[in-house]
Each structure stands twice: as structure tokens, then as C-alpha cells.
Short mmCIF file of C-alpha atoms in Angstrom, two decimals:
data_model
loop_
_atom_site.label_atom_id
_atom_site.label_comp_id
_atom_site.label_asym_id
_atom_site.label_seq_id
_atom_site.Cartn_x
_atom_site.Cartn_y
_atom_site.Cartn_z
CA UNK A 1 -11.35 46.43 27.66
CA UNK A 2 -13.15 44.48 25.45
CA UNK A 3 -12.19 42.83 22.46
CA UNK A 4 -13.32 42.77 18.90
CA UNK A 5 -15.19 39.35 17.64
CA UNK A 6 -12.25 39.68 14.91
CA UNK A 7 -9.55 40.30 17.12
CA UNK A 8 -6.89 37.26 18.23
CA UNK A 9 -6.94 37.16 22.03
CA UNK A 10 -2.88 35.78 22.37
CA UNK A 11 -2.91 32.37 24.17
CA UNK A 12 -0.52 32.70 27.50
CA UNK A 13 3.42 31.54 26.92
CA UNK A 14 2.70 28.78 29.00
CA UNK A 15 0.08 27.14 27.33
CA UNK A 16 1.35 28.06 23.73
CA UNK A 17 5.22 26.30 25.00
CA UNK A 18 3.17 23.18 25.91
CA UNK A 19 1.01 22.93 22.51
CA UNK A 20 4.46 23.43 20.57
CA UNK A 21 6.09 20.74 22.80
CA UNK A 22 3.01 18.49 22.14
CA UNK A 23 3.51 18.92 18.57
CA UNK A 24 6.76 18.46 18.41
CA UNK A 25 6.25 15.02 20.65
CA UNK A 26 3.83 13.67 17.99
CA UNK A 27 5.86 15.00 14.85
CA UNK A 28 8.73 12.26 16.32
CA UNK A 29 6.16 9.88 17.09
CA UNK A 30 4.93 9.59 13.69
CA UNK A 31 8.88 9.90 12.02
CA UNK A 32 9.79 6.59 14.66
CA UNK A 33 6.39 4.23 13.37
CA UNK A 34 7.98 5.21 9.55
CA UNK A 35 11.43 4.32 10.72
CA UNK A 36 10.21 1.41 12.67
CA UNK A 37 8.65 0.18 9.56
CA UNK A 38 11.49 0.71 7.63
CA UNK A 39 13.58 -1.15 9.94
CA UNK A 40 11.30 -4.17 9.58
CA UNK A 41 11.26 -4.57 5.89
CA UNK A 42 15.32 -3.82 5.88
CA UNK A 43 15.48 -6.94 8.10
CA UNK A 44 13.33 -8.98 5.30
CA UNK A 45 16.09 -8.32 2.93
CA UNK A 46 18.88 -11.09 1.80
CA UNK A 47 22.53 -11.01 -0.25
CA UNK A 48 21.15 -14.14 -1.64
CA UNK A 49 17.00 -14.00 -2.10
CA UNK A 50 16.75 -9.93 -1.97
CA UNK A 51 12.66 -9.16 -0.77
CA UNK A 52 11.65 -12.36 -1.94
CA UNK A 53 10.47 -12.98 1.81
CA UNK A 54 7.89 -10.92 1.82
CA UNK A 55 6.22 -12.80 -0.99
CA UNK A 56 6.34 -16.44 1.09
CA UNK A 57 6.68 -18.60 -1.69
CA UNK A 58 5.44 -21.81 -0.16
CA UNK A 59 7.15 -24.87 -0.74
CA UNK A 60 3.47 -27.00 -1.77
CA UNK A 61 3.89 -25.09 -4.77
CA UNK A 62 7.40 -25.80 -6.21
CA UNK A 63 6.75 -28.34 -8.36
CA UNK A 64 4.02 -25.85 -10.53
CA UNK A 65 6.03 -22.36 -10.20
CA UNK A 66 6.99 -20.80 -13.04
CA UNK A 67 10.28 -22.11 -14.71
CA UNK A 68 11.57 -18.73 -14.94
CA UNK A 69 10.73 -18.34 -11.07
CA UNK A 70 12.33 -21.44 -10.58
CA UNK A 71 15.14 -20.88 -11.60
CA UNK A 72 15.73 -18.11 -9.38
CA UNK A 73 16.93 -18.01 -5.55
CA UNK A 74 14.25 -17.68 -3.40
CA UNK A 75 13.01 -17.59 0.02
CA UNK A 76 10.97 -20.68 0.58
CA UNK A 77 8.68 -21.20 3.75
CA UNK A 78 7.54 -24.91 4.60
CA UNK A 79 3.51 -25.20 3.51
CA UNK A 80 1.65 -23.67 1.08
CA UNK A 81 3.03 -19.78 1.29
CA UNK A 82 0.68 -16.92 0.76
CA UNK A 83 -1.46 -14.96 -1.75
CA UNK A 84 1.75 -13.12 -2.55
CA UNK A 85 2.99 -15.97 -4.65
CA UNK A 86 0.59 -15.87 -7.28
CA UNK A 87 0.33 -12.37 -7.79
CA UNK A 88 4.45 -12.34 -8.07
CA UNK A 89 4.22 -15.14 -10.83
CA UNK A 90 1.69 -13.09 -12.65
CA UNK A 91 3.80 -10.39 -12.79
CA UNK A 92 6.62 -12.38 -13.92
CA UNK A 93 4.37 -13.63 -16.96
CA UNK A 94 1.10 -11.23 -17.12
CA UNK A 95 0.52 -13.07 -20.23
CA UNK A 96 -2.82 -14.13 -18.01
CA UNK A 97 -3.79 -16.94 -21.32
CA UNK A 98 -0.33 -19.01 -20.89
CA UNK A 99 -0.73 -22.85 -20.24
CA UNK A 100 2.29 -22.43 -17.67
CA UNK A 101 0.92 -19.42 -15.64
CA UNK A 102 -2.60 -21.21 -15.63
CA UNK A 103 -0.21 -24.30 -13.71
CA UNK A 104 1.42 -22.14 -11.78
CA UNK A 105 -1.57 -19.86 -10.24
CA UNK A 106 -4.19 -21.68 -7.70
CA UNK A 107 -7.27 -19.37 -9.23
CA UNK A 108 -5.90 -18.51 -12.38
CA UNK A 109 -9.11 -16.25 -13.34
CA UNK A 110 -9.54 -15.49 -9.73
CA UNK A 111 -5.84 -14.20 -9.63
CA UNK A 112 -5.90 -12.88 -13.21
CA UNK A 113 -8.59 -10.18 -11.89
CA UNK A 114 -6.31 -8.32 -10.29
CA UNK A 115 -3.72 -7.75 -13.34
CA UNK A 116 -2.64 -3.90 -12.07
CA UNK A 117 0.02 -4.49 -9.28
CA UNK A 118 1.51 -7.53 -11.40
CA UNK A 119 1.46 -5.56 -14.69
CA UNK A 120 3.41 -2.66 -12.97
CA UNK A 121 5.82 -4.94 -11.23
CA UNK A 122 6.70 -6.31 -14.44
CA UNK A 123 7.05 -2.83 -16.15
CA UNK A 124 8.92 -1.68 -13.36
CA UNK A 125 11.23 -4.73 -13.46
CA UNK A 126 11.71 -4.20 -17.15
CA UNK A 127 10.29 -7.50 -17.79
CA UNK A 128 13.30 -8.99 -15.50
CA UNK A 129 12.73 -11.99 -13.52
CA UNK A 130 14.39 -11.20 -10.63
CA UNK A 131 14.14 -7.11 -10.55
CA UNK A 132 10.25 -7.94 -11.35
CA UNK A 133 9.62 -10.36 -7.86
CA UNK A 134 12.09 -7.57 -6.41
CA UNK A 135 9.62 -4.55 -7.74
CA UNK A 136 6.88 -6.28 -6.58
CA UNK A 137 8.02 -7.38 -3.11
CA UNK A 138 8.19 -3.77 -2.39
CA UNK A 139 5.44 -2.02 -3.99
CA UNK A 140 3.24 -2.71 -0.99
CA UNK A 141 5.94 -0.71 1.10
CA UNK A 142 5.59 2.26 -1.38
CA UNK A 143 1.66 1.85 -1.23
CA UNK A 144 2.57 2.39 2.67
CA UNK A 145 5.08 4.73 2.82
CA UNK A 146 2.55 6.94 0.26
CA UNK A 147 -0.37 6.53 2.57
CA UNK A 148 1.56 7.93 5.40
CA UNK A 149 2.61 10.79 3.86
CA UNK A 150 -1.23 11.41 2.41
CA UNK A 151 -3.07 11.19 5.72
CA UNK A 152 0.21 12.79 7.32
CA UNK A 153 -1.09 16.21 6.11
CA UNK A 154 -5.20 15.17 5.89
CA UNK A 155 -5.12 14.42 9.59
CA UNK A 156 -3.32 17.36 10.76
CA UNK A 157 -6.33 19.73 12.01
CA UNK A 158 -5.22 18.26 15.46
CA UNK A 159 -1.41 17.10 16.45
CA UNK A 160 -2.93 14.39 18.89
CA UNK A 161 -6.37 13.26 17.31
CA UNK A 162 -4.82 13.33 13.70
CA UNK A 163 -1.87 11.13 15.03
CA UNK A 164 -3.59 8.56 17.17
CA UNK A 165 -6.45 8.30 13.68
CA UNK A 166 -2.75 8.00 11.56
CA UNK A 167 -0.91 5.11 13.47
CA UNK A 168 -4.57 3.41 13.75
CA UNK A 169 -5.06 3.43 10.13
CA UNK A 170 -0.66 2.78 9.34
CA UNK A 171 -0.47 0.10 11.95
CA UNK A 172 -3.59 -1.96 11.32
CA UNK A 173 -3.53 -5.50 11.25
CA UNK A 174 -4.28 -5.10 7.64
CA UNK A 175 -2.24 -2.54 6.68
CA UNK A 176 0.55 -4.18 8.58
CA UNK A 177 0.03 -7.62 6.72
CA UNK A 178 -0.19 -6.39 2.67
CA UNK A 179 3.20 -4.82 3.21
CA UNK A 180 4.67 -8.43 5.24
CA UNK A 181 2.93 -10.69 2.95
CA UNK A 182 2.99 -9.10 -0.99
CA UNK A 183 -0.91 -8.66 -1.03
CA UNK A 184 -3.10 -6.63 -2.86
CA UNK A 185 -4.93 -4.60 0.12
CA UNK A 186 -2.63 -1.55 0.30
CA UNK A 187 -2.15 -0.24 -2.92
CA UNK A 188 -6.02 -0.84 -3.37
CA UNK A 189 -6.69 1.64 -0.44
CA UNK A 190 -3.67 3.92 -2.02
CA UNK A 191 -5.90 4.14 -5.04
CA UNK A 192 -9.09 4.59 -3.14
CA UNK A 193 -7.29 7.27 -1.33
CA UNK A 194 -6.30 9.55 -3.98
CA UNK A 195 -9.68 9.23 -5.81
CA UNK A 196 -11.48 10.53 -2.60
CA UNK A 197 -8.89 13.19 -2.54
CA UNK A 198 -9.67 13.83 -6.08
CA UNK A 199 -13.06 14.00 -4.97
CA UNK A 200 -12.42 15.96 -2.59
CA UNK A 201 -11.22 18.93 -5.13
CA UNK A 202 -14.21 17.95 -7.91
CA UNK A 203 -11.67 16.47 -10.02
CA UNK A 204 -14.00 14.18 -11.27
CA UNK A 205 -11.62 12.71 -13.97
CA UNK A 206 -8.87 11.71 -11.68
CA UNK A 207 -11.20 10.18 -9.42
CA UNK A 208 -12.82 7.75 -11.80
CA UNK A 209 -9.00 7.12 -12.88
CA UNK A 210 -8.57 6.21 -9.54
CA UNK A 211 -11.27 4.28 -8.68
CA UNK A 212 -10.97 2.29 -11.78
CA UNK A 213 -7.31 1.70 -11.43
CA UNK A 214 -8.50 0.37 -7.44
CA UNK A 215 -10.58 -2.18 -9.62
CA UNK A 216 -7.79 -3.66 -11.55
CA UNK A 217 -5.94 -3.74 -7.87
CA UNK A 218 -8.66 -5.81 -6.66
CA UNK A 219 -12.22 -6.16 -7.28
CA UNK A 220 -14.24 -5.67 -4.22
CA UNK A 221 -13.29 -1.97 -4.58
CA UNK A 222 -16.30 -1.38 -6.69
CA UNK A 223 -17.57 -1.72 -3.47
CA UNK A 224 -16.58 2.18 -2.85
CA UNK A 225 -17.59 3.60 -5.83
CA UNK A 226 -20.84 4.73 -3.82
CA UNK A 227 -19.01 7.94 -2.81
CA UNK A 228 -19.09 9.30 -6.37
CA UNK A 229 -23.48 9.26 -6.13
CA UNK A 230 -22.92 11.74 -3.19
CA UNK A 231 -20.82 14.14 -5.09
CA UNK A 232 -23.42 17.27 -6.75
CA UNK A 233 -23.24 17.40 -10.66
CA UNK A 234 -21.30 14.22 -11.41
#
């Protein structure tokens, strides 16, 4: 008997058990790396500084922070701190012409370039000192958390490939450090993501949106705008 080019030839129990048991192996990989991650910033957080750990407020810098960060308890580490600093003061004031901000930030135009994560910590916070460093501790953990679930269902064509591509992408060194230092990396690649996605669909709109809003995250995104000269009738 033969069969028709548009008839399903059944795969054998045997082999269909195994690719369901595959899947189901990689579903639970994938749900442990999320929990994992989890795990890690839950261990960041404090009764007495919240987050404020994963911004590393560096101790070189305490005599030129903010007085409204000042004032507030947070989690110091010995030497200069990180990127995340800055960013979390300009969020506190976004008010990027103040003489005290312009103290308080190493680069202040440098710094002030990036104005979208800041001004939507701030928003977020409600214009509240502590709920804003809070807000923006943690937006880099949304920016991953979103990512994962975006490439979750783009890279599922193949259980194995799609999840080896996902944790490469989750778990790089990169990835890994925006969300344990406050930086600006993630949520720019968030931004990138969903206006290739937009892309993807032609909605041409959204994906400028998107692209723009990945400028105002951090500049060297206009590096990726040459996508948009591939796409037909732009």
C-alpha cells in the first residue's frame, strides 16, 4: 500500500513516547533556569535595604549622592560601585539640568542619554525615593523574565534546539549581569525584541516605537535600526 503525498504516515508509540518525554524534560528545564533566577534575586533582597544590592552603590561616591538617596538605607559595597548607581539617581531626580544630579552622576550627559529606564522607575515609584531605587532595582528582572517568556514561544519549532538557543541567550554573561548589576543592557534588547517581532508582523508603527524607545534605553541601539532597510515597502 502506498500512501498519499498528503497523507500522515503515524510515527510508532515508541518513538512518539520518547519525543513527548523529551519535551516534557526540556519544558522543566526551562521552568528550573526561571526559578533558579528567581531564587537568586530573592536572595539580593533585605528587611533593611530592599533590592538596593543590585544597584552596588559604591562607597567612592557617598560624599556626591543625592541627598534624597542619602538619606535612605542602602546597600553599600567598598570602591566605586557600578553603572547602576547613576542610572538609580537619575531616576530619583530625572530633572537631567539639576546642579545636584550633575554632582551626583560621573557622565552627567553621558548618563542623561539614557533617560527611559530612569524616567519609568520614577513613574513607577510614584516619584518615591525609596519605591523609585526599589522599581528600578527590579526592572532589569522584568526585562528578563519578559524575554524568557518571548523567545519561550519564538524558539519552540524544536524542544531541544529552541531550548539550548533559550538558556544561551537567558544565561549569557550579559544577560546575567544587567539583571545583578541595575544596567541598561536588558531592557534595551527587550525593546529591540519586540520591534523585530513587530517587524516580524509588518507592524511598522510599533516597530519604530520600539526601536526608538531602545534609543532612549541606550544609544548604541541605533546600531540595529538596519533591520528596518530590509523590510519591503517601509
Amino acid at each position: 500500500h502506498l500512501s498519499s503525498p498528503n497523507e500522515t504516515v503515524p510515527l510508532p508509540a515508541a518513538t512518539s513516547t520518547h519525543s513527548a518525554a523529551c519535551s516534557r524534560l526540556f519544558f522543566w528545564l526551562r521552568v528550573a533556569v526561571v526559578l533558579l533566577v528567581l531564587a537568586g534575586v530573592a536572595s539580593r533582597w533585605s528587611n533593611t535595604t530592599g533590592f538596593t544590592a543590585l544597584i552596588r552603590f559604591g562607597s567612592d561616591f557617598q560624599a556626591t549622592r543625592l541627598s534624597e538617596v542619602q538619606a535612605l538605607p542602602l546597600a553599600v559595597v567598598p570602591g566605586s560601585g557600578y553603572d547602576g548607581q547613576f542610572y538609580a539617581q537619575l531616576a530619583v531626580t530625572p530633572d537631567v539640568t539639576s546642579p545636584a544630579l550633575k554632582t551626583a552622576l560621573d557622565q552627567p550627559s553621558y548618563r542623561a542619554r539614557r533617560i527611559l529606564l530612569p524616567l519609568a522607575a520614577h513613574f513607577l515609584g510614584c516619584g518615591r525615593p525609596w519605591w523609585i531605587l526599589q522599581v528600578y532595582a527590579l526592572l532589569n528582572v522584568v526585562a528578563w523574565l519578559a524575554l524568557a517568556w518571548l523567545w519561550w514561544h519564538q524558539l519552540d519549532a524544536s524542544p531541544a534546539r529552541g531550548t539550548w538557543v533559550w538558556l544561551a541567550c537567558l544565561l549569557s554573561l550579559g544577560a546575567l549581569d544587567s539583571v545583578r548589576l541595575a544596567l541598561t543592557d536588558l531592557p534595551m534588547v527587550l525593546a529591540l525584541a519586540l520591534a523585530v517581532f513587530a517587524l516580524q508582523r509588518r507592524r511598522f508603527g510599533l516597530a519604530a516605537l520600539g526601536f526608538m524607545a531602545a534609543g532612549f534605553v541606550r544609544e548604541t541601539a541605533v546600531l540595529a535600526v538596519q533591520p528596518l532597510g530590509a523590510v519591503d515597502n517601509w
